[in-house]
Structure formats: structure tokens, C-alpha cells
Amino acid sequence: MTLLATEFAQWAAASFWVVSVLLLAFSTLAALVQPRIAARRATRKDQPPVSIALPVKLLENCFERAQESAFAQQYPDYEVVAASCEPDSDASRAMRAIFARHPERSTRFLCSTAKIAASPKVDNLVAPFSEAAYDTILMKDANVVLAPDELVEHMRQLAPGVGLVCAIPYCADTPNFASQIEASIVNGPHARMLYLVSCFRQGYGVGKIMLFRRSDFLRAGGFAAISHTVGEDNAFGHALARVGLRTVFSHRPVRQDLGRRSLVEVYQRQLRWSVIRRGDALLTFLFEPFNQAGPAIVAAAVAAPFMGLGPLQGAAATFMLWLVVENLLSSAKGRSLTWGAPLILVAREIVMLTVWIHAWTTNRVVWAKASFGARGDASSHKPQTSERAAVAARKEG
């Protein structure tokens, strides 16, 4: 390599490193201040009745605790509606047993038979979204554990001009190494970037919870607007934006319990989300390496001579910077630290960079142990005269 080429590589690496470190600093600061900023924007006072929609698919370790949390809400008036495409599955039976333990609450179990979407999750949501008793709907995933005041707090964000309220997720219940890797990804770089965009009044559809008005959903195109992709949450936000409604992140993060995971499961989940981002938010996807420690460590090694350091010194210093900053942020958020943090960070960076590269080469994703195309042909879905007429659902109980 010529001297000119070497200098160019060092300048490029130094520039990359500076951008990455600045992003680390600003996103960490945003993670600390976003709850206060978002809370000041939460201006809604009334508490309309709500339908809590629970899509049911797999019976995971955290299923019962997460689904029971829907019944612990300190909210004046709400119903709980569950739906499954497999009404006789273990998860469906467990859901019915949970319903039986709560006779004080209005509940319904719906059998979803719709086949209108690229995503099986969207097909499962047709029934509860269309058959909900109330216009305001809260959908939550099966591993999301709601705090008792969570519905009250998220409702404060559904103010005029807001069409969709989501929450920044954080991972808990991580009993093995693979689940700790996924928690490091979600609680680290992913959460930091969501906190950062939220501080600038930006929001994305993140489907761990979604709070919205059905009337807004229908005005934005209903299921026809989200049926073409497995990234239905992000498509939902885009559809609402076209009718002048914003997507916002709540001031309250939402807990998702991971339970025991395999490395294959973690990789496939991260690949699914990465492929969706590549298809639906390309600019964000292109920028992702700047938010990762691995590329910054490599850049530091290349640019180290500018600072009179050796490559190993530059790489080690950058590694320690990321490790210390992220662990301090975790501590500030009240999350437990582990002596295995350095190894988890190394494994996380390998997974994230491998997933990012792999996402350029595939459109196939895995959801609920089945493989799907990330985007379907929206024109292949037959239009319906109304969303309620599109429902092929059987009420039970």
C-alpha cells in the first residue's frame, strides 16, 4: 500500500471513529433524558375505554406472567381480547386458563382465520383489531410484561395529532449466554438510537406494544396498508404519517422477558429485524455500523498512528470506552451488571456485524419457527369492502 493510500485509510478510519464515538455519546445522553422530555409531551388527561389485544402463537417460558399482566392494569375500563390461528395449541389453552382466572374482566377468545397478509402476525391481528369493543386498542406481544400503571401512562401520549404510541423495549429475564447477547443488542445500540430519535420528536413503529385508535387505523388504509410486509409495525407508522398522524415513543419503556434462548434463535430474530429495516428504512440501515462497537474498534486500530498509538492500543481503548459507557448506562437504568460483560460485548458485535452483512443477501426471515418472505405482493391480497367484513373469526367464550 502506498503512503498516500495509507494516509487516506487512516483519515477515513479516524473520521469513522469520531462519528461513532459522538453517536455513542449523544445516544447515551438521550437515553438518560428522553423519559423526562417525552413525559412533558404527554398531555392527554382523559382515559377512554380500551380493548387490550393479545395475539397468541407460541407458549414461551414467560407466557403466563406476561399475559397475566394485562389483567393487572390500574385503568378504569378495559376488555381483554385474545386471538390465535391455532385455537387448540398449548398457548391457546394456556390463554383460556388465564381468562378463566379473571371472571371480573370482560374477555373474548377469537379464532383468526384471515389469510390476507405477508405476515402471519397480521393475519392473527385481523380478528382482535376488527372485533374489539372499543375504538382505542392496545396490542402487546406475548413476552411483554406490563407494569400495573402502564396503560395509564402510555395513554397520556395518545394526544391530538398522535396516531400511534409505541414504547422502547428493554430485555429482562436472561438466564443464559444467548439471551444475554440479545439483551445487550436490544438494551444497548438499538435502545440508544430509539431514545435519540425520540428526543427529536421522531418515532418508529416498534411492535412490542402499539396503542392507537381503530378509526385512525382504518383512515390510514387499515390492513391493506400493512399486509405487504412482515414489518407491520413500521408500515403502520408510515401509513399513519400519510394521513398526518405521528408515531411517538412513550416516556415509559416496556419490559420483554426473553427466557432461555439459543444462538440460532437470537440470530434469526436479529436478522428478521435487520432485513425489515433494510427494506423499510434503508438510510437508517446504512448508518447502523456507526452505532456498533466492532467497526469503531477496527477503525481505531487503523487510525491509531494519528494519536501516536499502536493498533492494539487504539482498539483496546475503544473497546474499553464502549464497555464502560454501556455498563454505566445499564446501571443508571437500574439493570444488573455481570462479570461476563466483556465477553457478551464481543459476541454481540460479531452477531450484529454478521447479521448486517447477511441482511444484504436475503429477503427470507424466520418468525415463530417458520420462514417467510420479508415483503409480499400487496396486489395479491384481495381488497375488502370493509375491515369488519374481512374478518373470518369465530367468537369463543
Short mmCIF file of C-alpha atoms in Angstrom, two decimals, residues 1-310:
data_model
loop_
_atom_site.label_atom_id
_atom_site.label_comp_id
_atom_site.label_asym_id
_atom_site.label_seq_id
_atom_site.Cartn_x
_atom_site.Cartn_y
_atom_site.Cartn_z
CA MET A 1 0.00 0.00 0.00
CA THR A 2 1.38 3.40 -0.98
CA LEU A 3 1.94 6.16 1.56
CA LEU A 4 -0.96 8.16 0.07
CA ALA A 5 -3.31 5.18 0.31
CA THR A 6 -2.22 4.55 3.88
CA GLU A 7 -2.88 8.14 4.89
CA PHE A 8 -6.28 8.10 3.20
CA ALA A 9 -7.23 4.89 5.02
CA GLN A 10 -6.14 6.40 8.32
CA TRP A 11 -8.09 9.60 7.72
CA ALA A 12 -11.19 7.63 6.72
CA ALA A 13 -10.86 5.38 9.77
CA ALA A 14 -10.35 8.37 12.07
CA SER A 15 -13.44 10.09 10.64
CA PHE A 16 -15.49 6.91 11.11
CA TRP A 17 -14.25 6.60 14.69
CA VAL A 18 -15.11 10.21 15.54
CA VAL A 19 -18.65 9.86 14.17
CA SER A 20 -19.16 6.59 16.06
CA VAL A 21 -17.91 7.99 19.37
CA LEU A 22 -20.04 11.13 19.01
CA LEU A 23 -23.05 8.93 18.26
CA LEU A 24 -22.28 6.83 21.34
CA ALA A 25 -22.07 9.95 23.49
CA PHE A 26 -25.21 11.67 22.21
CA SER A 27 -27.33 8.50 22.18
CA THR A 28 -26.26 7.67 25.74
CA LEU A 29 -27.22 11.16 26.86
CA ALA A 30 -30.53 10.79 25.02
CA ALA A 31 -31.23 7.52 26.85
CA LEU A 32 -30.92 9.39 30.14
CA VAL A 33 -33.02 12.45 29.28
CA GLN A 34 -35.69 11.00 26.94
CA PRO A 35 -38.08 9.89 29.73
CA ARG A 36 -38.31 13.46 31.04
CA ILE A 37 -38.60 15.01 27.57
CA ALA A 38 -41.28 12.55 26.46
CA ALA A 39 -43.18 12.90 29.75
CA ARG A 40 -43.53 16.64 29.17
CA ARG A 41 -45.13 15.89 25.81
CA ALA A 42 -47.68 13.54 27.39
CA THR A 43 -50.65 15.91 27.61
CA ARG A 44 -53.72 13.67 27.41
CA LYS A 45 -55.86 13.66 30.56
CA ASP A 46 -58.93 11.53 29.80
CA GLN A 47 -58.97 7.73 29.95
CA PRO A 48 -61.26 6.26 27.29
CA PRO A 49 -62.20 2.57 27.43
CA VAL A 50 -59.59 0.32 25.86
CA SER A 51 -59.51 -3.08 24.19
CA ILE A 52 -56.25 -4.90 25.01
CA ALA A 53 -55.44 -7.23 22.10
CA LEU A 54 -53.24 -10.26 22.76
CA PRO A 55 -52.06 -12.20 19.69
CA VAL A 56 -51.30 -15.79 20.73
CA LYS A 57 -48.82 -18.04 18.94
CA LEU A 58 -46.13 -19.85 20.97
CA LEU A 59 -46.12 -20.95 24.59
CA GLU A 60 -42.85 -19.50 25.84
CA ASN A 61 -41.39 -19.60 29.35
CA CYS A 62 -42.63 -16.12 30.18
CA PHE A 63 -46.08 -16.53 28.58
CA GLU A 64 -48.28 -16.72 31.66
CA ARG A 65 -46.62 -13.90 33.58
CA ALA A 66 -46.67 -11.62 30.55
CA GLN A 67 -50.30 -12.30 29.64
CA GLU A 68 -51.48 -12.08 33.25
CA SER A 69 -50.02 -8.57 33.40
CA ALA A 70 -52.79 -7.37 31.07
CA PHE A 71 -55.27 -8.01 33.88
CA ALA A 72 -53.33 -6.03 36.49
CA GLN A 73 -53.83 -2.63 34.85
CA GLN A 74 -54.95 0.16 37.15
CA TYR A 75 -57.25 1.55 34.48
CA PRO A 76 -60.96 2.30 34.82
CA ASP A 77 -62.46 0.43 31.85
CA TYR A 78 -60.92 -2.14 29.52
CA GLU A 79 -61.56 -5.53 27.98
CA VAL A 80 -59.03 -8.21 27.04
CA VAL A 81 -59.30 -9.91 23.65
CA ALA A 82 -57.02 -12.75 22.58
CA ALA A 83 -56.73 -14.29 19.13
CA SER A 84 -54.97 -17.29 17.67
CA CYS A 85 -54.77 -19.01 14.29
CA GLU A 86 -54.38 -22.29 16.22
CA PRO A 87 -57.20 -22.39 18.80
CA ASP A 88 -56.20 -25.82 20.11
CA SER A 89 -52.50 -25.11 20.63
CA ASP A 90 -50.79 -25.21 24.04
CA ALA A 91 -50.56 -21.41 24.02
CA SER A 92 -54.28 -21.05 23.27
CA ARG A 93 -55.21 -23.43 26.08
CA ALA A 94 -52.96 -21.51 28.45
CA MET A 95 -54.61 -18.25 27.39
CA ARG A 96 -58.09 -19.64 28.06
CA ALA A 97 -56.92 -20.80 31.50
CA ILE A 98 -55.72 -17.25 32.24
CA PHE A 99 -59.09 -15.89 31.13
CA ALA A 100 -60.84 -18.33 33.47
CA ARG A 101 -58.86 -16.94 36.39
CA HIS A 102 -60.19 -13.45 35.73
CA PRO A 103 -64.01 -13.57 35.66
CA GLU A 104 -64.07 -9.94 36.84
CA ARG A 105 -62.80 -8.74 33.45
CA SER A 106 -64.61 -8.85 30.09
CA THR A 107 -62.67 -11.31 27.91
CA ARG A 108 -63.06 -12.92 24.49
CA PHE A 109 -61.01 -15.52 22.63
CA LEU A 110 -61.15 -15.25 18.83
CA CYS A 111 -60.11 -17.83 16.26
CA SER A 112 -58.29 -15.99 13.46
CA THR A 113 -58.74 -17.49 10.00
CA ALA A 114 -57.80 -14.49 7.85
CA LYS A 115 -55.23 -15.06 5.07
CA ILE A 116 -54.66 -11.58 3.70
CA ALA A 117 -51.11 -10.66 4.68
CA ALA A 118 -47.45 -11.47 4.15
CA SER A 119 -47.09 -11.73 7.93
CA PRO A 120 -48.92 -14.42 9.91
CA LYS A 121 -48.93 -11.99 12.83
CA VAL A 122 -51.03 -9.53 10.79
CA ASP A 123 -53.43 -12.34 9.86
CA ASN A 124 -53.77 -13.07 13.58
CA LEU A 125 -54.46 -9.40 14.35
CA VAL A 126 -57.35 -9.06 11.90
CA ALA A 127 -59.80 -10.59 14.35
CA PRO A 128 -58.98 -8.63 17.53
CA PHE A 129 -58.46 -5.31 15.70
CA SER A 130 -61.79 -5.66 13.92
CA GLU A 131 -63.85 -7.21 16.71
CA ALA A 132 -62.60 -5.06 19.60
CA ALA A 133 -65.44 -3.44 21.53
CA TYR A 134 -63.67 -0.07 21.80
CA ASP A 135 -62.06 2.31 19.35
CA THR A 136 -58.85 2.61 21.39
CA ILE A 137 -56.73 -0.54 21.18
CA LEU A 138 -53.55 -1.60 22.95
CA MET A 139 -51.76 -4.51 21.29
CA LYS A 140 -48.92 -6.19 23.16
CA ASP A 141 -46.63 -9.08 22.31
CA ALA A 142 -46.77 -12.31 24.28
CA ASN A 143 -43.45 -11.73 26.08
CA VAL A 144 -44.20 -8.15 27.18
CA VAL A 145 -44.82 -7.68 30.90
CA LEU A 146 -46.91 -4.60 31.67
CA ALA A 147 -46.47 -2.73 34.93
CA PRO A 148 -49.82 -2.00 36.66
CA ASP A 149 -49.78 1.70 35.70
CA GLU A 150 -48.50 1.18 32.18
CA LEU A 151 -51.76 1.60 30.28
CA VAL A 152 -52.46 4.81 32.20
CA GLU A 153 -49.01 6.19 31.38
CA HIS A 154 -49.00 5.23 27.69
CA MET A 155 -52.49 6.70 27.23
CA ARG A 156 -51.11 10.12 28.19
CA GLN A 157 -49.12 10.03 24.93
CA LEU A 158 -52.13 9.42 22.64
CA ALA A 159 -52.78 13.14 22.28
CA PRO A 160 -54.24 15.04 19.28
CA GLY A 161 -52.02 14.62 16.24
CA VAL A 162 -50.63 11.30 17.51
CA GLY A 163 -51.77 8.17 15.74
CA LEU A 164 -49.56 5.50 17.29
CA VAL A 165 -47.83 5.20 20.65
CA CYS A 166 -45.03 2.66 20.94
CA ALA A 167 -42.57 2.01 23.75
CA ILE A 168 -38.82 1.45 23.68
CA PRO A 169 -38.33 -2.16 24.77
CA TYR A 170 -35.75 -3.48 27.18
CA CYS A 171 -34.88 -7.10 27.80
CA ALA A 172 -35.05 -8.87 31.16
CA ASP A 173 -35.04 -12.49 32.36
CA THR A 174 -31.85 -13.56 30.57
CA PRO A 175 -30.79 -16.88 32.14
CA ASN A 176 -28.24 -18.00 29.52
CA PHE A 177 -25.49 -16.57 27.34
CA ALA A 178 -27.52 -16.34 24.12
CA SER A 179 -30.31 -14.39 25.80
CA GLN A 180 -27.71 -12.10 27.36
CA ILE A 181 -26.33 -11.37 23.89
CA GLU A 182 -29.79 -10.43 22.65
CA ALA A 183 -30.39 -8.26 25.71
CA SER A 184 -27.09 -6.50 25.06
CA ILE A 185 -28.20 -5.72 21.49
CA VAL A 186 -31.69 -4.53 22.42
CA ASN A 187 -30.74 -2.66 25.59
CA GLY A 188 -27.58 -1.23 24.05
CA PRO A 189 -27.28 0.12 20.49
CA HIS A 190 -30.91 -0.45 19.49
CA ALA A 191 -32.37 1.31 22.52
CA ARG A 192 -29.87 4.16 22.40
CA MET A 193 -30.83 5.05 18.83
CA LEU A 194 -34.56 4.92 19.62
CA TYR A 195 -34.03 7.20 22.61
CA LEU A 196 -32.07 9.58 20.39
CA VAL A 197 -34.70 9.86 17.65
CA SER A 198 -37.43 10.24 20.28
CA CYS A 199 -35.68 13.29 21.71
CA PHE A 200 -36.06 14.89 18.27
CA ARG A 201 -39.81 14.13 18.15
CA GLN A 202 -39.32 11.21 15.78
CA GLY A 203 -40.87 7.79 16.21
CA TYR A 204 -40.95 4.41 14.51
CA GLY A 205 -43.40 1.58 14.69
CA VAL A 206 -41.97 -0.85 17.25
CA GLY A 207 -44.50 -3.57 17.80
CA LYS A 208 -43.80 -4.69 21.35
CA ILE A 209 -46.77 -2.54 22.26
CA MET A 210 -48.92 -0.41 19.97
CA LEU A 211 -51.58 1.96 21.30
CA PHE A 212 -53.84 3.54 18.69
CA ARG A 213 -57.39 4.36 17.64
CA ARG A 214 -59.05 1.91 15.28
CA SER A 215 -60.73 4.82 13.48
CA ASP A 216 -57.26 6.24 12.69
CA PHE A 217 -56.07 2.82 11.56
CA LEU A 218 -58.96 2.50 9.12
CA ARG A 219 -58.47 6.05 7.86
CA ALA A 220 -54.83 5.22 7.16
CA GLY A 221 -55.82 2.25 4.99
CA GLY A 222 -56.40 -0.50 7.53
CA PHE A 223 -54.91 -3.90 6.88
CA ALA A 224 -54.34 -3.11 3.22
CA ALA A 225 -51.66 -0.63 4.35
CA ILE A 226 -49.68 -3.17 6.42
CA SER A 227 -50.37 -6.52 4.76
CA HIS A 228 -47.44 -6.37 2.31
CA THR A 229 -44.63 -6.80 4.86
CA VAL A 230 -43.65 -8.71 7.98
CA GLY A 231 -42.59 -5.33 9.39
CA GLU A 232 -46.20 -4.41 10.05
CA ASP A 233 -45.37 -2.11 12.96
CA ASN A 234 -43.15 0.16 10.87
CA ALA A 235 -45.63 0.03 7.97
CA PHE A 236 -48.35 1.08 10.42
CA GLY A 237 -46.37 4.18 11.36
CA HIS A 238 -45.77 5.07 7.70
CA ALA A 239 -49.48 4.66 6.89
CA LEU A 240 -50.50 6.97 9.73
CA ALA A 241 -47.93 9.56 8.64
CA ARG A 242 -49.61 9.70 5.22
CA VAL A 243 -52.81 10.94 6.91
CA GLY A 244 -50.97 13.44 9.07
CA LEU A 245 -50.62 11.46 12.31
CA ARG A 246 -47.36 11.00 14.20
CA THR A 247 -45.83 7.93 15.79
CA VAL A 248 -44.25 8.63 19.18
CA PHE A 249 -42.29 6.74 21.79
CA SER A 250 -43.72 6.73 25.28
CA HIS A 251 -41.83 8.07 28.27
CA ARG A 252 -42.15 4.58 29.74
CA PRO A 253 -40.02 1.74 28.35
CA VAL A 254 -41.65 -1.66 28.17
CA ARG A 255 -40.24 -4.89 29.58
CA GLN A 256 -39.89 -8.01 27.45
CA ASP A 257 -38.85 -11.24 29.13
CA LEU A 258 -36.58 -13.33 26.94
CA GLY A 259 -36.20 -16.53 28.89
CA ARG A 260 -33.74 -19.14 27.68
CA ARG A 261 -32.72 -18.63 24.03
CA SER A 262 -30.47 -20.42 21.58
CA LEU A 263 -27.88 -18.58 19.49
CA VAL A 264 -29.79 -19.62 16.36
CA GLU A 265 -33.00 -18.06 17.71
CA VAL A 266 -31.19 -14.84 18.58
CA TYR A 267 -29.53 -14.68 15.17
CA GLN A 268 -32.78 -15.31 13.29
CA ARG A 269 -34.67 -12.66 15.29
CA GLN A 270 -31.97 -10.08 14.68
CA LEU A 271 -31.79 -10.99 11.00
CA ARG A 272 -35.56 -10.58 10.64
CA TRP A 273 -35.49 -7.09 12.09
CA SER A 274 -32.41 -6.17 10.04
CA VAL A 275 -33.97 -7.33 6.77
CA ILE A 276 -37.10 -5.33 7.59
CA ARG A 277 -35.04 -2.20 8.30
CA ARG A 278 -33.13 -2.65 5.05
CA GLY A 279 -36.41 -2.79 3.14
CA ASP A 280 -38.37 -0.13 5.01
CA ALA A 281 -35.73 2.28 6.37
CA LEU A 282 -32.69 2.00 4.11
CA LEU A 283 -30.94 5.16 5.30
CA THR A 284 -31.17 4.01 8.90
CA PHE A 285 -29.91 0.58 7.89
CA LEU A 286 -26.92 2.05 6.04
CA PHE A 287 -25.96 4.07 9.13
CA GLU A 288 -26.08 1.12 11.55
CA PRO A 289 -22.34 0.25 11.50
CA PHE A 290 -21.63 3.69 13.00
CA ASN A 291 -23.68 2.59 16.02
CA GLN A 292 -21.69 -0.60 16.59
CA ALA A 293 -18.58 -1.06 18.68
CA GLY A 294 -16.94 -3.60 16.34
CA PRO A 295 -16.41 -1.31 13.33
CA ALA A 296 -15.29 1.51 15.66
CA ILE A 297 -12.69 -0.80 17.23
CA VAL A 298 -11.34 -1.71 13.79
CA ALA A 299 -11.31 1.97 12.80
CA ALA A 300 -9.42 2.83 15.99
CA ALA A 301 -6.76 0.25 15.18
CA VAL A 302 -6.29 1.69 11.68
CA ALA A 303 -6.28 5.33 12.83
CA ALA A 304 -4.19 4.81 15.98
CA PRO A 305 -0.93 6.16 14.45
CA PHE A 306 -2.57 9.62 14.25
CA MET A 307 -2.55 9.64 18.04
CA GLY A 308 0.88 8.12 18.38
CA LEU A 309 -0.61 4.80 19.48
CA GLY A 310 -0.21 1.27 18.27
#
